[in-house]
Amino acid sequence: MIPPQEASARRREIEDKLKQEEETLSFIRDSLEKSDQLTKNMVSILSSFESRLMKLENSIIPVHKQTENLQRLQENVEKTLSCLDHVISYYHVASDTEKIIREGPTGRLEEYLGSMAKIQKAVEYFQDNSPDSPELNKVKLLFERGKESLESEFRSLMTRHSKVISPVLVLDLISADDELEVQEDVVLEHLPESVLQDVIRISRWLVEYGRNQDFMNVYYQIRSSQLDRSIKGLKEHFRKSSSSSGVPYSPAIPNKRKDTPTKKPIKRPGTIRKAQNLLKQYSQHGLDGKKGGSNLIPLEGRDDMLDVETDAYIHCVSAFVRLAQSEYQLLMGIIPEHHQKKTFDSLIQDALDGLMLEGENIVSAARKAIIRHDFSTVLTVFPILRHLKQTKPEFDQVLQGTAASTKNKLPGLITSMETIGAKALEDFADNIKNDPDKEYNMPKDGTVHELTSNAILFLQQLLDFQETAGAMLASQETSSSATSYNSEFSKRLLSTYICKVLGNLQLNLLSKSKVYEDPALSAIFLHNNYNYILKSLEKSELIQLVAVTQKTAERSYREHIEQQIQTYQRSWLKVTDYIAEKNLPVFQPGVKLRDKERQMIKERFKGFNDGLEELCKIQKAWAIPDTEQRDKIRQAQKNIVKETYGAFLHRYSSVPFTKNPEKYIKYRVEQVGDMIDRLFDTSA
């Protein structure tokens, strides 16, 4: 049973909750009534707004359409007026631009090209819309006149501002690659920058609007002339410089004013001068003495001139490559791409033809020199050919894209030079073998023959051009080995050739030596020549080249030299035989000599004295240029004669074989030695 108190409290709690729920329900009913009333009011407002919008739309739309039509009409009128203004402007182009066209583009290129653009548009308009209009002819004539003025301006700018490159600048350009120290690049400014930009603009206009290619002919003719004159100027510079100071000069590049050039020797290409200098060095070391010196060193005047011409041509070839490269760089900015190679081909023709013609003249001169047996002149081909072959890769790169006839010019010249060089080598070897000069021009003192010195001089020169000479020889080979040409093959060919020349020279010297009636002088002659050949081979490093195919060459020459010394020493036997112990009379000491024995001793002394005096007189005029060999031969002969004479004198000086001993005992042993020491010396 729930207590009465709790039940009462529970009832009151439920009644309170019920009362709250009734109040909430009453609030909700009021809210719904208000919401319904608001909804009815909003529906009424929206219905009224819709009605008003419909009335507004019915009033505005007709007005909007009418306004849109008016705007369209206004736009059409404005476009029509603009078109009329544009068309009318074409009729005024001629009068507006005539003065500018008449005055030309000089100094006002931008304005001039602007006027030409207006004229061009006028021409196009009348051609499309009124081809029969007199205005078309007027603007066309004006356009042609303007185009001619632009062509004339192009020619004028190129002519006035294209200058010949000075020789000193060209020398700087071609010598920059050889400088060891880092220097600024030599930049050639063919045209001032402002002029260059004008030329480029004119050329582009002529191509795009003028449809004219004549300016390209103008361009290559003007630039071709400058290129050719620049190279000829360099050649003339060499001639003048060599005649005045002996050395062409070039200004030092960095921080130097062009009007204060610094003399700088040009690298010489190793022509005949080097061989002559080597020969002079050998003379200072005893290969030539006071005897026969005039036969060893050739005249230098003509060779100096050959060196100048050779150097000039070599530098002109290098100058052509550098200047042609520079010309192509200039051309690329002015000439349209698809015309660049053809224009460049035409541009370089005069200069290239000049170089090739001069090269062919060198070949022709070499050919004539071979006929005259003037092989020193032929040597000029070697440095030139070497330089041409070294330069050929750059040549090929420069001429890339030119006509085949242009590309083939240098290879053709190289082939001609190789052929004439091979001919020179062959004829030189034959000339050494068949030189007929036996009785004339033979050195009376037995010194080195001119043929020997010339042969060695020629071979020494080949040292600087081993690959070149080898290529010449290889070019004449028909064997399959020649097709696989390499440096080793070239070296063997050249070694074989040098051995052939030396062999021919030895045979000729043997033949010439027979001209001498005195076998001793013949031996001295052969000794001098063999010794000169050996020392020259050793000092110029020719011996290493000879050893490629002939290992025993050095030993063979030493044997020949020793053999000739022995032959010479036999000339003294007729002197020493008089006093040799085997030919002396035998007598007993203390026993009085018989008349026959005394007479025999007298004859021995007289024969020795007369023979000694005669040989010393004759051989004093002979020559042994090599100091070392001269002293060696003197000493060896002195030892033999002094020993033999000393023994003879010791044996008979105290023997009473004559009442006048001073008549027969004319010389002491030391005096005999002194007399032999004066052999081979005309100054003694």
XYZ file of N, CA, C and O in Angstrom, residues 333-415:
332
model
N 73.787 37.368 -91.751
C 72.822 38.330 -91.243
C 72.182 39.175 -92.325
O 71.201 39.875 -92.063
N 72.744 39.138 -93.543
C 72.271 40.029 -94.604
C 71.544 39.277 -95.712
O 70.515 39.739 -96.218
N 72.053 38.130 -96.098
C 71.506 37.370 -97.224
C 70.533 36.317 -96.705
O 70.806 35.657 -95.690
N 69.383 36.120 -97.371
C 68.425 35.077 -96.949
C 69.090 33.711 -96.901
O 69.991 33.413 -97.688
N 68.628 32.886 -95.988
C 69.287 31.619 -95.719
C 69.439 30.751 -96.958
O 70.509 30.174 -97.197
N 68.394 30.636 -97.775
C 68.456 29.744 -98.920
C 69.303 30.297 -100.063
O 69.482 29.629 -101.087
N 69.832 31.524 -99.913
C 70.737 32.089 -100.922
C 72.158 32.252 -100.380
O 73.044 32.695 -101.120
N 72.382 31.877 -99.128
C 73.675 32.172 -98.502
C 74.824 31.405 -99.142
O 75.872 31.995 -99.450
N 74.678 30.107 -99.345
C 75.771 29.303 -99.889
C 76.148 29.746 -101.295
O 77.329 29.862 -101.631
N 75.125 29.987 -102.122
C 75.399 30.396 -103.499
C 76.091 31.752 -103.538
O 77.050 31.952 -104.297
N 75.604 32.698 -102.736
C 76.220 34.028 -102.700
C 77.649 33.943 -102.172
O 78.564 34.589 -102.695
N 77.858 33.129 -101.127
C 79.200 32.967 -100.572
C 80.135 32.336 -101.597
O 81.304 32.729 -101.714
N 79.623 31.369 -102.331
C 80.421 30.729 -103.382
C 80.905 31.766 -104.386
O 82.084 31.790 -104.771
N 80.007 32.647 -104.809
C 80.392 33.687 -105.769
C 81.346 34.692 -105.134
O 82.281 35.173 -105.788
N 81.134 34.979 -103.849
C 81.926 36.001 -103.162
C 83.401 35.616 -103.079
O 84.282 36.468 -103.250
N 83.700 34.351 -102.822
C 85.083 33.943 -102.576
C 85.825 33.546 -103.851
O 87.027 33.274 -103.800
N 85.142 33.538 -105.003
C 85.762 32.995 -106.206
C 87.031 33.742 -106.614
O 88.062 33.128 -106.913
N 86.992 35.067 -106.643
C 88.158 35.823 -107.105
C 89.363 35.573 -106.214
O 90.474 35.320 -106.703
N 89.166 35.663 -104.903
C 90.277 35.452 -103.979
C 90.783 34.016 -104.058
O 92.000 33.767 -104.082
N 89.851 33.055 -104.125
C 90.245 31.647 -104.196
C 90.963 31.348 -105.507
O 92.002 30.667 -105.522
N 90.439 31.868 -106.609
C 91.087 31.655 -107.899
C 92.482 32.265 -107.913
O 93.419 31.704 -108.502
N 92.628 33.433 -107.267
C 93.947 34.061 -107.184
C 94.939 33.180 -106.438
O 96.090 33.006 -106.876
N 94.500 32.605 -105.329
C 95.381 31.704 -104.568
C 95.726 30.454 -105.370
O 96.881 30.011 -105.390
N 94.717 29.881 -106.025
C 94.960 28.666 -106.802
C 95.880 28.954 -107.991
O 96.767 28.156 -108.306
N 95.692 30.117 -108.640
C 96.548 30.475 -109.769
C 97.988 30.654 -109.305
O 98.930 30.190 -109.966
N 98.143 31.321 -108.174
C 99.497 31.503 -107.658
C 100.110 30.163 -107.275
O 101.307 29.931 -107.483
N 99.292 29.270 -106.728
C 99.786 27.933 -106.409
C 100.214 27.178 -107.659
O 101.263 26.512 -107.673
N 99.417 27.286 -108.718
C 99.792 26.628 -109.975
C 101.056 27.257 -110.565
O 101.869 26.570 -111.187
N 101.216 28.567 -110.366
C 102.449 29.216 -110.821
C 103.658 28.679 -110.064
O 104.750 28.530 -110.629
N 103.471 28.404 -108.768
C 104.546 27.807 -107.981
C 104.882 26.417 -108.522
O 106.053 26.047 -108.648
N 103.843 25.662 -108.852
C 104.063 24.337 -109.442
C 104.794 24.459 -110.770
O 105.742 23.712 -111.055
N 104.379 25.423 -111.588
C 105.023 25.632 -112.893
C 106.478 26.047 -112.723
O 107.362 25.560 -113.443
N 106.725 26.939 -111.756
C 108.108 27.367 -111.504
C 108.946 26.188 -111.021
O 110.124 26.051 -111.392
N 108.344 25.331 -110.184
C 109.066 24.149 -109.708
C 109.379 23.200 -110.860
O 110.469 22.612 -110.929
N 108.428 23.088 -111.767
C 108.637 22.209 -112.922
C 109.815 22.709 -113.772
O 110.671 21.923 -114.221
N 109.881 24.017 -113.984
C 110.997 24.596 -114.748
C 112.308 24.460 -113.977
O 113.371 24.242 -114.577
N 112.232 24.617 -112.645
C 113.439 24.491 -111.828
C 113.998 23.072 -111.896
O 115.220 22.874 -111.888
N 113.107 22.077 -111.952
C 113.559 20.688 -112.060
C 114.329 20.485 -113.359
O 115.375 19.819 -113.389
N 113.828 21.077 -114.425
C 114.510 20.959 -115.719
C 115.910 21.570 -115.635
O 116.871 21.059 -116.222
N 116.033 22.672 -114.865
C 117.338 23.338 -114.713
C 118.188 22.668 -113.629
O 119.306 23.106 -113.371
N 117.649 21.638 -112.980
C 118.305 20.990 -111.834
C 118.510 21.970 -110.689
O 119.477 21.857 -109.918
N 117.595 22.923 -110.567
C 117.647 23.908 -109.485
C 116.702 23.433 -108.383
O 115.571 23.892 -108.257
N 117.200 22.514 -107.567
C 116.320 21.857 -106.602
C 116.061 22.701 -105.364
O 115.116 22.434 -104.621
N 116.877 23.717 -105.113
C 116.598 24.591 -103.971
C 115.301 25.362 -104.185
O 114.560 25.641 -103.248
N 115.016 25.702 -105.442
C 113.756 26.375 -105.752
C 112.572 25.442 -105.537
O 111.519 25.846 -105.039
N 112.756 24.169 -105.881
C 111.680 23.196 -105.724
C 111.300 23.034 -104.252
O 110.152 22.714 -103.923
N 112.259 23.290 -103.359
C 111.987 23.118 -101.931
C 110.857 24.011 -101.440
O 110.255 23.731 -100.396
N 110.577 25.091 -102.153
C 109.484 25.975 -101.722
C 108.141 25.259 -101.750
O 107.199 25.669 -101.058
N 108.041 24.201 -102.552
C 106.780 23.456 -102.637
C 106.478 22.751 -101.312
O 105.318 22.630 -100.909
N 107.521 22.317 -100.614
C 107.321 21.490 -99.420
C 106.585 22.228 -98.308
O 105.568 21.718 -97.807
N 107.065 23.398 -97.845
C 106.308 24.079 -96.773
C 104.918 24.494 -97.216
O 103.978 24.484 -96.414
N 104.783 24.862 -98.489
C 103.466 25.267 -98.981
C 102.508 24.080 -98.977
O 101.370 24.180 -98.511
N 102.980 22.951 -99.478
C 102.128 21.759 -99.521
C 101.754 21.305 -98.118
O 100.594 20.951 -97.854
N 102.725 21.344 -97.209
C 102.419 20.949 -95.833
C 101.345 21.855 -95.239
O 100.399 21.385 -94.593
N 101.474 23.148 -95.484
C 100.497 24.087 -94.931
C 99.119 23.880 -95.568
O 98.101 23.948 -94.874
N 99.093 23.635 -96.865
C 97.817 23.404 -97.539
C 97.112 22.171 -96.961
O 95.896 22.188 -96.736
N 97.875 21.120 -96.702
C 97.266 19.901 -96.166
C 96.821 20.103 -94.719
O 95.795 19.560 -94.302
N 97.599 20.885 -93.960
C 97.189 21.176 -92.583
C 95.940 22.047 -92.550
O 95.100 21.923 -91.659
N 95.826 22.929 -93.537
C 94.712 23.869 -93.572
C 93.481 23.273 -94.243
O 92.383 23.825 -94.124
N 93.643 22.144 -94.932
C 92.546 21.588 -95.722
C 91.274 21.339 -94.909
O 90.168 21.635 -95.395
N 91.343 20.799 -93.667
C 90.083 20.620 -92.906
C 89.320 21.929 -92.720
O 88.089 21.953 -92.844
N 90.038 23.013 -92.431
C 89.369 24.303 -92.281
C 88.837 24.786 -93.625
O 87.754 25.370 -93.706
N 89.608 24.549 -94.675
C 89.157 24.894 -96.021
C 87.843 24.182 -96.326
O 86.875 24.794 -96.797
N 87.818 22.883 -96.070
C 86.622 22.097 -96.367
C 85.424 22.600 -95.572
O 84.297 22.638 -96.081
N 85.669 22.976 -94.327
C 84.573 23.482 -93.498
C 84.052 24.810 -94.034
O 82.841 25.050 -94.093
N 84.977 25.681 -94.427
C 84.581 26.984 -94.965
C 83.807 26.821 -96.266
O 82.822 27.524 -96.520
N 84.234 25.888 -97.100
C 83.626 25.710 -98.427
C 82.431 24.755 -98.399
O 81.903 24.410 -99.461
N 82.024 24.331 -97.225
C 80.884 23.420 -97.129
C 79.631 24.066 -97.718
O 79.277 25.190 -97.394
N 79.012 23.353 -98.625
C 77.805 23.870 -99.255
C 78.053 24.597 -100.559
O 77.104 24.944 -101.262
N 79.329 24.857 -100.904
C 79.614 25.512 -102.178
C 79.595 24.471 -103.299
O 79.468 23.269 -103.057
N 79.763 24.961 -104.517
C 79.718 24.067 -105.675
C 80.885 23.086 -105.644
O 81.941 23.361 -105.069
N 80.704 21.948 -106.292
C 81.751 20.924 -106.321
C 83.027 21.463 -106.959
O 84.140 21.132 -106.535
N 82.875 22.297 -107.992
C 84.050 22.862 -108.653
C 84.862 23.726 -107.696
O 86.097 23.775 -107.777
N 84.178 24.395 -106.780
C 84.875 25.214 -105.781
C 85.586 24.328 -104.770
O 86.752 24.571 -104.415
N 84.900 23.302 -104.295
C 85.494 22.411 -103.298
C 86.715 21.670 -103.839
O 87.623 21.337 -103.079
N 86.732 21.390 -105.132
C 87.797 20.568 -105.708
C 89.057 21.349 -106.054
O 90.061 20.747 -106.466
N 89.020 22.655 -105.918
C 90.185 23.455 -106.316
C 91.397 23.174 -105.441
O 92.509 22.972 -105.941
N 91.203 23.174 -104.121
C 92.340 22.923 -103.234
C 92.864 21.497 -103.374
O 94.085 21.317 -103.504
N 92.018 20.464 -103.358
C 92.551 19.113 -103.575
C 93.300 18.982 -104.895
O 94.309 18.264 -104.972
N 92.834 19.685 -105.926
C 93.526 19.643 -107.207
C 94.920 20.234 -107.114
O 95.886 19.698 -107.675
N 95.032 21.355 -106.394
C 96.345 21.986 -106.221
C 97.262 21.099 -105.391
O 98.466 20.972 -105.695
N 96.712 20.488 -104.347
C 97.516 19.588 -103.511
C 98.047 18.425 -104.343
O 99.223 18.048 -104.238
N 97.212 17.864 -105.189
C 97.638 16.758 -106.052
C 98.751 17.205 -106.989
O 99.745 16.489 -107.187
